[in-house]
Amino acid sequence: MDFDPVDVTRAADAVRDHGVSAPELALVLGSGLGALAEAADDAVIVPAADLPGYPTSTVSGHHGQLVFGQLAGRDVVFVQGRVHLYEGHPIRSVTFPIRLVHALGARRLLLTNAAGGINHQFTPGTLMFIEDHINFAFASPLAGPPLEGEPRFLDLSAPYDPDWLDRAERIAVEHGIGTQRGVYLWTRGPSYETPAEIRAFQQLGADAVGMSTVPETLQARALGMDVLGISTITNLAAGLGTEPLDHDDVLAVGRQVRDDLMRLVQAVVAGT
Ligand code: HPA
């Protein structure tokens, strides 16, 4: 299904029909992290299937719905069940949820994902703030005719808000939660990488690798939103460990660190 900008307005109207408050902040939940939305108070669930233009996810561990509610006393929306380029969606559909939450009023975006650790210090269970990214899928939701209100040539000198990142790191320290910061490299997938690719990505300066997040960052920055990204390192990247990579292991590690990640996310939202 191709992206039609009119659907954003229609989907926003359909969401408002559920009587939800305008969210200040949107959180996109990655693989194995969907349950973070259970922390929302007074949750109102809006199924993606009710929203015109909203893409549907096909990956296990990802359900398509928006969960509106309060987190740390703030109006937020959780995007559960992000869709990925490798599922075959046009890239402008992949970032439809970002345009939608922006249309609903969100001006801050907290992106989470599961990623493979390339930096040797980033072992499974590490929480990594994304300091910068490498777009190794060479794709962008901004390609094609510019959409209303979006720049033709987007500045990406600071894709992840440096002040928000500094504040989030301080909050993590205050809560005794260990974190790292690093560079996330986006590959199109859906296969995991080869050991030779991981060696190449190491040379390029990547600390972690995954199949999401960058399109959403590009879309959000084009709309003027502030972005914070947190990767859960769920496995050593290909060739760095002894085991073959397995999506079930990715989900399981995501579940193990979920409590720490949830504490971190709640504290960051409270301090935002
Ligand atoms: N590679 C790509 N995507 C991933 C990985 C990985 O090793 N782990 C979790 N998502």
mmCIF file of C-alpha atoms and ligand atoms in Angstrom:
data_model
loop_
_atom_site.group_PDB
_atom_site.id
_atom_site.type_symbol
_atom_site.label_atom_id
_atom_site.label_comp_id
_atom_site.label_asym_id
_atom_site.label_seq_id
_atom_site.Cartn_x
_atom_site.Cartn_y
_atom_site.Cartn_z
ATOM 1 C CA MET A 1 0.000 0.000 0.000
ATOM 2 C CA ASP A 2 1.479 3.346 -1.012
ATOM 3 C CA PHE A 3 1.658 6.304 1.294
ATOM 4 C CA ASP A 4 -0.972 9.021 0.820
ATOM 5 C CA PRO A 5 -0.509 12.155 2.997
ATOM 6 C CA VAL A 6 -4.297 12.538 3.279
ATOM 7 C CA ASP A 7 -4.332 9.289 5.277
ATOM 8 C CA VAL A 8 -2.327 10.992 8.049
ATOM 9 C CA THR A 9 -5.165 13.479 8.567
ATOM 10 C CA ARG A 10 -7.800 10.768 8.316
ATOM 11 C CA ALA A 11 -5.924 8.500 10.732
ATOM 12 C CA ALA A 12 -5.426 11.394 13.189
ATOM 13 C CA ASP A 13 -9.183 12.090 13.075
ATOM 14 C CA ALA A 14 -9.886 8.390 13.653
ATOM 15 C CA VAL A 15 -7.552 8.411 16.696
ATOM 16 C CA ARG A 16 -9.222 11.556 18.112
ATOM 17 C CA ASP A 17 -12.585 9.758 17.834
ATOM 18 C CA HIS A 18 -11.253 7.507 20.646
ATOM 19 C CA GLY A 19 -11.196 10.588 22.913
ATOM 20 C CA VAL A 20 -7.475 10.419 23.728
ATOM 21 C CA SER A 21 -5.402 13.411 24.913
ATOM 22 C CA ALA A 22 -2.816 14.875 22.544
ATOM 23 C CA PRO A 23 0.500 13.126 23.350
ATOM 24 C CA GLU A 24 3.563 15.241 24.211
ATOM 25 C CA LEU A 25 5.888 12.396 23.531
ATOM 26 C CA ALA A 26 5.796 9.243 21.407
ATOM 27 C CA LEU A 27 7.688 6.048 22.148
ATOM 28 C CA VAL A 28 8.354 3.430 19.481
ATOM 29 C CA LEU A 29 8.856 -0.032 20.919
ATOM 30 C CA GLY A 30 11.238 -2.471 19.266
ATOM 31 C CA SER A 31 11.434 -6.274 19.166
ATOM 32 C CA GLY A 32 10.678 -7.915 22.481
ATOM 33 C CA LEU A 33 9.967 -4.507 24.055
ATOM 34 C CA GLY A 34 6.262 -4.163 23.231
ATOM 35 C CA ALA A 35 5.297 -4.924 26.830
ATOM 36 C CA LEU A 36 6.757 -1.584 27.958
ATOM 37 C CA ALA A 37 3.393 -0.102 26.991
ATOM 38 C CA GLU A 38 1.864 -1.983 29.956
ATOM 39 C CA ALA A 39 3.358 0.748 32.139
ATOM 40 C CA ALA A 40 0.937 3.320 30.678
ATOM 41 C CA ASP A 41 -1.751 4.546 33.099
ATOM 42 C CA ASP A 42 -5.345 4.976 31.843
ATOM 43 C CA ALA A 43 -4.375 3.216 28.615
ATOM 44 C CA VAL A 44 -6.535 3.547 25.529
ATOM 45 C CA ILE A 45 -5.605 1.099 22.781
ATOM 46 C CA VAL A 46 -6.184 2.045 19.170
ATOM 47 C CA PRO A 47 -5.635 -0.911 16.804
ATOM 48 C CA ALA A 48 -3.581 -0.089 13.706
ATOM 49 C CA ALA A 49 -6.198 -1.877 11.612
ATOM 50 C CA ASP A 50 -8.709 0.943 12.448
ATOM 51 C CA LEU A 51 -6.420 3.621 10.987
ATOM 52 C CA PRO A 52 -6.423 4.495 7.261
ATOM 53 C CA GLY A 53 -2.938 4.207 5.749
ATOM 54 C CA TYR A 54 -1.379 2.597 8.822
ATOM 55 C CA PRO A 55 0.923 -0.265 7.760
ATOM 56 C CA THR A 56 0.486 -3.667 9.374
ATOM 57 C CA SER A 57 3.422 -5.587 10.837
ATOM 58 C CA THR A 58 4.053 -9.221 9.978
ATOM 59 C CA VAL A 59 6.914 -10.020 12.391
ATOM 60 C CA SER A 60 6.398 -12.037 15.555
ATOM 61 C CA GLY A 61 7.032 -9.983 18.682
ATOM 62 C CA HIS A 62 5.578 -6.858 17.004
ATOM 63 C CA HIS A 63 1.781 -6.052 17.363
ATOM 64 C CA GLY A 64 0.289 -3.163 15.454
ATOM 65 C CA GLN A 65 -1.409 -0.750 17.804
ATOM 66 C CA LEU A 66 -1.085 2.635 19.423
ATOM 67 C CA VAL A 67 -1.378 2.790 23.199
ATOM 68 C CA PHE A 68 -2.292 6.226 24.569
ATOM 69 C CA GLY A 69 -1.941 6.952 28.265
ATOM 70 C CA GLN A 70 0.149 8.617 30.939
ATOM 71 C CA LEU A 71 3.703 7.714 31.773
ATOM 72 C CA ALA A 72 5.370 9.515 34.667
ATOM 73 C CA GLY A 73 2.361 11.874 34.606
ATOM 74 C CA ARG A 74 2.820 12.904 30.961
ATOM 75 C CA ASP A 75 0.560 12.248 28.013
ATOM 76 C CA VAL A 76 2.348 9.781 25.782
ATOM 77 C CA VAL A 77 1.643 7.377 22.981
ATOM 78 C CA PHE A 78 3.388 4.051 22.549
ATOM 79 C CA VAL A 79 3.757 2.803 18.992
ATOM 80 C CA GLN A 80 3.653 -0.964 19.351
ATOM 81 C CA GLY A 81 4.609 -3.093 16.377
ATOM 82 C CA ARG A 82 6.769 -0.940 14.166
ATOM 83 C CA VAL A 83 7.031 -2.009 10.573
ATOM 84 C CA HIS A 84 10.308 -2.468 8.749
ATOM 85 C CA LEU A 85 11.517 -1.939 5.217
ATOM 86 C CA TYR A 86 12.328 -5.650 4.927
ATOM 87 C CA GLU A 87 8.642 -6.515 5.273
ATOM 88 C CA GLY A 88 8.135 -4.997 1.839
ATOM 89 C CA HIS A 89 6.416 -1.761 2.901
ATOM 90 C CA PRO A 90 7.284 1.399 0.976
ATOM 91 C CA ILE A 91 9.572 3.483 3.175
ATOM 92 C CA ARG A 92 6.991 6.255 3.504
ATOM 93 C CA SER A 93 4.608 3.691 5.016
ATOM 94 C CA VAL A 94 7.340 2.581 7.446
ATOM 95 C CA THR A 95 7.382 6.111 8.849
ATOM 96 C CA PHE A 96 3.608 6.633 8.700
ATOM 97 C CA PRO A 97 3.315 6.191 12.505
ATOM 98 C CA ILE A 98 5.817 9.042 13.005
ATOM 99 C CA ARG A 99 3.823 11.401 10.798
ATOM 100 C CA LEU A 100 0.696 10.326 12.649
ATOM 101 C CA VAL A 101 2.027 10.951 16.172
ATOM 102 C CA HIS A 102 3.404 14.292 14.959
ATOM 103 C CA ALA A 103 -0.024 15.205 13.554
ATOM 104 C CA LEU A 104 -1.491 14.329 16.962
ATOM 105 C CA GLY A 105 0.858 16.787 18.685
ATOM 106 C CA ALA A 106 3.946 14.788 19.742
ATOM 107 C CA ARG A 107 7.150 16.827 19.436
ATOM 108 C CA ARG A 108 9.509 14.378 21.102
ATOM 109 C CA LEU A 109 10.211 10.857 19.965
ATOM 110 C CA LEU A 110 11.880 8.121 21.983
ATOM 111 C CA LEU A 111 12.909 5.216 19.751
ATOM 112 C CA THR A 112 13.868 1.808 21.117
ATOM 113 C CA ASN A 113 15.214 -1.156 19.230
ATOM 114 C CA ALA A 114 17.034 -4.452 19.523
ATOM 115 C CA ALA A 115 20.503 -4.462 18.004
ATOM 116 C CA GLY A 116 23.547 -6.653 17.580
ATOM 117 C CA GLY A 117 26.673 -5.492 19.431
ATOM 118 C CA ILE A 118 29.668 -4.740 17.226
ATOM 119 C CA ASN A 119 31.755 -2.844 19.805
ATOM 120 C CA HIS A 120 33.409 -5.531 21.929
ATOM 121 C CA GLN A 121 32.313 -3.797 25.129
ATOM 122 C CA PHE A 122 28.644 -3.984 24.136
ATOM 123 C CA THR A 123 27.638 -7.449 25.280
ATOM 124 C CA PRO A 124 24.042 -8.781 25.350
ATOM 125 C CA GLY A 125 21.933 -6.852 27.832
ATOM 126 C CA THR A 126 23.780 -3.542 27.314
ATOM 127 C CA LEU A 127 21.563 -0.463 26.934
ATOM 128 C CA MET A 128 23.100 1.870 24.366
ATOM 129 C CA PHE A 129 22.007 5.442 23.755
ATOM 130 C CA ILE A 130 22.248 6.145 20.036
ATOM 131 C CA GLU A 131 24.612 9.049 19.583
ATOM 132 C CA ASP A 132 24.650 8.963 15.790
ATOM 133 C CA HIS A 133 23.793 6.596 12.968
ATOM 134 C CA ILE A 134 25.040 5.219 9.663
ATOM 135 C CA ASN A 135 22.366 4.760 7.007
ATOM 136 C CA PHE A 136 23.733 1.594 5.389
ATOM 137 C CA ALA A 137 20.364 0.812 3.792
ATOM 138 C CA PHE A 138 20.794 3.955 1.677
ATOM 139 C CA ALA A 139 17.050 4.542 1.840
ATOM 140 C CA SER A 140 15.100 7.551 3.102
ATOM 141 C CA PRO A 141 11.443 8.425 3.670
ATOM 142 C CA LEU A 142 12.403 11.902 2.436
ATOM 143 C CA ALA A 143 13.229 10.688 -1.093
ATOM 144 C CA GLY A 144 10.708 11.613 -3.754
ATOM 145 C CA PRO A 145 8.669 14.792 -4.024
ATOM 146 C CA PRO A 146 9.076 16.732 -0.750
ATOM 147 C CA LEU A 147 5.997 16.535 1.439
ATOM 148 C CA GLU A 148 4.424 19.678 2.816
ATOM 149 C CA GLY A 149 6.395 21.219 5.661
ATOM 150 C CA GLU A 150 9.476 19.001 5.143
ATOM 151 C CA PRO A 151 12.847 20.330 3.995
ATOM 152 C CA ARG A 152 14.333 19.123 0.702
ATOM 153 C CA PHE A 153 17.823 18.819 2.223
ATOM 154 C CA LEU A 154 17.671 17.878 5.877
ATOM 155 C CA ASP A 155 20.535 18.826 8.206
ATOM 156 C CA LEU A 156 21.665 15.780 10.184
ATOM 157 C CA SER A 157 24.529 17.303 12.176
ATOM 158 C CA ALA A 158 22.792 16.235 15.401
ATOM 159 C CA PRO A 159 20.130 13.622 14.541
ATOM 160 C CA TYR A 160 19.757 12.537 18.189
ATOM 161 C CA ASP A 161 19.129 15.532 20.451
ATOM 162 C CA PRO A 162 22.442 16.112 22.304
ATOM 163 C CA ASP A 163 20.839 17.846 25.310
ATOM 164 C CA TRP A 164 18.200 15.164 25.731
ATOM 165 C CA LEU A 165 20.909 12.508 25.437
ATOM 166 C CA ASP A 166 23.099 14.185 28.086
ATOM 167 C CA ARG A 167 20.116 14.520 30.410
ATOM 168 C CA ALA A 168 19.090 10.899 29.837
ATOM 169 C CA GLU A 169 22.619 9.715 30.627
ATOM 170 C CA ARG A 170 22.640 11.676 33.884
ATOM 171 C CA ILE A 171 19.253 10.222 34.799
ATOM 172 C CA ALA A 172 20.546 6.699 34.103
ATOM 173 C CA VAL A 173 23.493 7.306 36.456
ATOM 174 C CA GLU A 174 21.149 8.691 39.144
ATOM 175 C CA HIS A 175 19.058 5.521 38.891
ATOM 176 C CA GLY A 176 22.072 3.201 38.932
ATOM 177 C CA ILE A 177 21.367 1.934 35.415
ATOM 178 C CA GLY A 178 24.485 1.274 33.341
ATOM 179 C CA THR A 179 24.381 2.586 29.775
ATOM 180 C CA GLN A 180 26.732 3.149 26.870
ATOM 181 C CA ARG A 181 26.540 5.497 23.927
ATOM 182 C CA GLY A 182 27.379 4.579 20.379
ATOM 183 C CA VAL A 183 26.772 4.616 16.667
ATOM 184 C CA TYR A 184 23.898 2.528 15.272
ATOM 185 C CA LEU A 185 24.186 1.199 11.747
ATOM 186 C CA TRP A 186 20.974 0.491 9.836
ATOM 187 C CA THR A 187 20.955 -2.441 7.429
ATOM 188 C CA ARG A 188 17.939 -3.313 5.344
ATOM 189 C CA GLY A 189 17.895 -6.990 6.451
ATOM 190 C CA PRO A 190 16.053 -9.268 6.718
ATOM 191 C CA SER A 191 19.049 -11.571 6.943
ATOM 192 C CA TYR A 192 21.435 -11.036 9.788
ATOM 193 C CA GLU A 193 24.857 -9.891 8.666
ATOM 194 C CA THR A 194 27.839 -11.979 7.600
ATOM 195 C CA PRO A 195 31.034 -11.899 9.686
ATOM 196 C CA ALA A 196 32.751 -10.013 6.826
ATOM 197 C CA GLU A 197 30.008 -7.370 6.884
ATOM 198 C CA ILE A 198 30.409 -6.951 10.623
ATOM 199 C CA ARG A 199 34.182 -6.502 10.237
ATOM 200 C CA ALA A 200 33.479 -3.883 7.570
ATOM 201 C CA PHE A 201 30.936 -2.094 9.820
ATOM 202 C CA GLN A 202 33.503 -2.085 12.641
ATOM 203 C CA GLN A 203 35.922 -0.267 10.318
ATOM 204 C CA LEU A 204 33.164 2.212 9.453
ATOM 205 C CA GLY A 205 32.761 3.164 13.101
ATOM 206 C CA ALA A 206 29.557 1.315 13.997
ATOM 207 C CA ASP A 207 29.015 0.098 17.563
ATOM 208 C CA ALA A 208 25.721 -1.714 16.951
ATOM 209 C CA VAL A 209 23.701 -2.963 13.999
ATOM 210 C CA GLY A 210 19.977 -3.303 13.417
ATOM 211 C CA MET A 211 17.157 -3.171 10.892
ATOM 212 C CA SER A 212 15.068 -0.213 12.091
ATOM 213 C CA THR A 213 15.069 3.223 13.721
ATOM 214 C CA VAL A 214 16.956 5.279 11.110
ATOM 215 C CA PRO A 215 13.887 5.839 8.873
ATOM 216 C CA GLU A 216 11.922 7.033 11.903
ATOM 217 C CA THR A 217 14.744 9.356 12.958
ATOM 218 C CA LEU A 218 14.926 10.854 9.464
ATOM 219 C CA GLN A 219 11.156 11.348 9.367
ATOM 220 C CA ALA A 220 11.005 12.846 12.847
ATOM 221 C CA ARG A 221 13.871 15.260 12.196
ATOM 222 C CA ALA A 222 12.240 16.351 8.936
ATOM 223 C CA LEU A 223 9.146 17.204 11.007
ATOM 224 C CA GLY A 224 11.245 19.071 13.581
ATOM 225 C CA MET A 225 10.831 16.513 16.389
ATOM 226 C CA ASP A 226 13.568 15.861 18.975
ATOM 227 C CA VAL A 227 14.762 12.265 18.970
ATOM 228 C CA LEU A 228 16.310 10.029 21.617
ATOM 229 C CA GLY A 229 17.272 6.462 20.678
ATOM 230 C CA ILE A 230 18.004 3.527 22.968
ATOM 231 C CA SER A 231 19.254 0.194 21.622
ATOM 232 C CA THR A 232 19.104 -2.960 23.667
ATOM 233 C CA ILE A 233 22.072 -5.047 22.622
ATOM 234 C CA THR A 234 20.504 -8.486 22.346
ATOM 235 C CA ASN A 235 23.385 -10.457 20.840
ATOM 236 C CA LEU A 236 26.965 -10.230 19.680
ATOM 237 C CA ALA A 237 26.932 -9.360 15.982
ATOM 238 C CA ALA A 238 27.658 -12.150 13.486
ATOM 239 C CA GLY A 239 31.085 -13.729 13.775
ATOM 240 C CA LEU A 240 31.817 -12.182 17.187
ATOM 241 C CA GLY A 241 30.181 -14.966 19.197
ATOM 242 C CA THR A 242 30.096 -18.717 18.865
ATOM 243 C CA GLU A 243 26.335 -19.212 18.378
ATOM 244 C CA PRO A 244 24.291 -18.663 15.217
ATOM 245 C CA LEU A 245 21.925 -15.665 15.472
ATOM 246 C CA ASP A 246 18.297 -16.423 16.257
ATOM 247 C CA HIS A 247 15.299 -14.051 16.486
ATOM 248 C CA ASP A 248 13.992 -15.962 19.538
ATOM 249 C CA ASP A 249 17.220 -15.173 21.421
ATOM 250 C CA VAL A 250 16.866 -11.519 20.418
ATOM 251 C CA LEU A 251 13.343 -11.485 21.896
ATOM 252 C CA ALA A 252 14.459 -13.331 25.045
ATOM 253 C CA VAL A 253 17.306 -10.904 25.832
ATOM 254 C CA GLY A 254 14.926 -8.007 25.110
ATOM 255 C CA ARG A 255 12.590 -9.450 27.754
ATOM 256 C CA GLN A 256 15.426 -9.891 30.285
ATOM 257 C CA VAL A 257 16.491 -6.249 30.202
ATOM 258 C CA ARG A 258 12.980 -4.898 29.862
ATOM 259 C CA ASP A 259 12.696 -3.951 33.549
ATOM 260 C CA ASP A 260 15.861 -1.864 33.465
ATOM 261 C CA LEU A 261 14.859 -0.320 30.174
ATOM 262 C CA MET A 262 11.398 0.473 31.526
ATOM 263 C CA ARG A 263 12.849 2.119 34.632
ATOM 264 C CA LEU A 264 15.173 4.116 32.425
ATOM 265 C CA VAL A 265 12.414 5.134 30.009
ATOM 266 C CA GLN A 266 10.094 6.170 32.852
ATOM 267 C CA ALA A 267 12.815 8.223 34.519
ATOM 268 C CA VAL A 268 13.781 9.846 31.224
ATOM 269 C CA VAL A 269 10.147 10.723 30.469
ATOM 270 C CA ALA A 270 9.719 12.132 33.982
ATOM 271 C CA GLY A 271 12.862 14.237 33.509
ATOM 272 C CA THR A 272 11.950 15.469 30.016
HETATM 273 N N1 HPA B 1 21.762 -7.667 13.352
HETATM 274 C C1 HPA B 1 20.731 -6.962 12.845
HETATM 275 N N2 HPA B 1 19.639 -6.684 13.529
HETATM 276 C C2 HPA B 1 19.559 -7.127 14.797
HETATM 277 C C3 HPA B 1 20.583 -7.871 15.389
HETATM 278 C C4 HPA B 1 21.746 -8.154 14.625
HETATM 279 O O1 HPA B 1 22.709 -8.806 15.078
HETATM 280 N N3 HPA B 1 20.185 -8.162 16.663
HETATM 281 C C5 HPA B 1 18.956 -7.595 16.826
HETATM 282 N N4 HPA B 1 18.564 -6.978 15.699
#
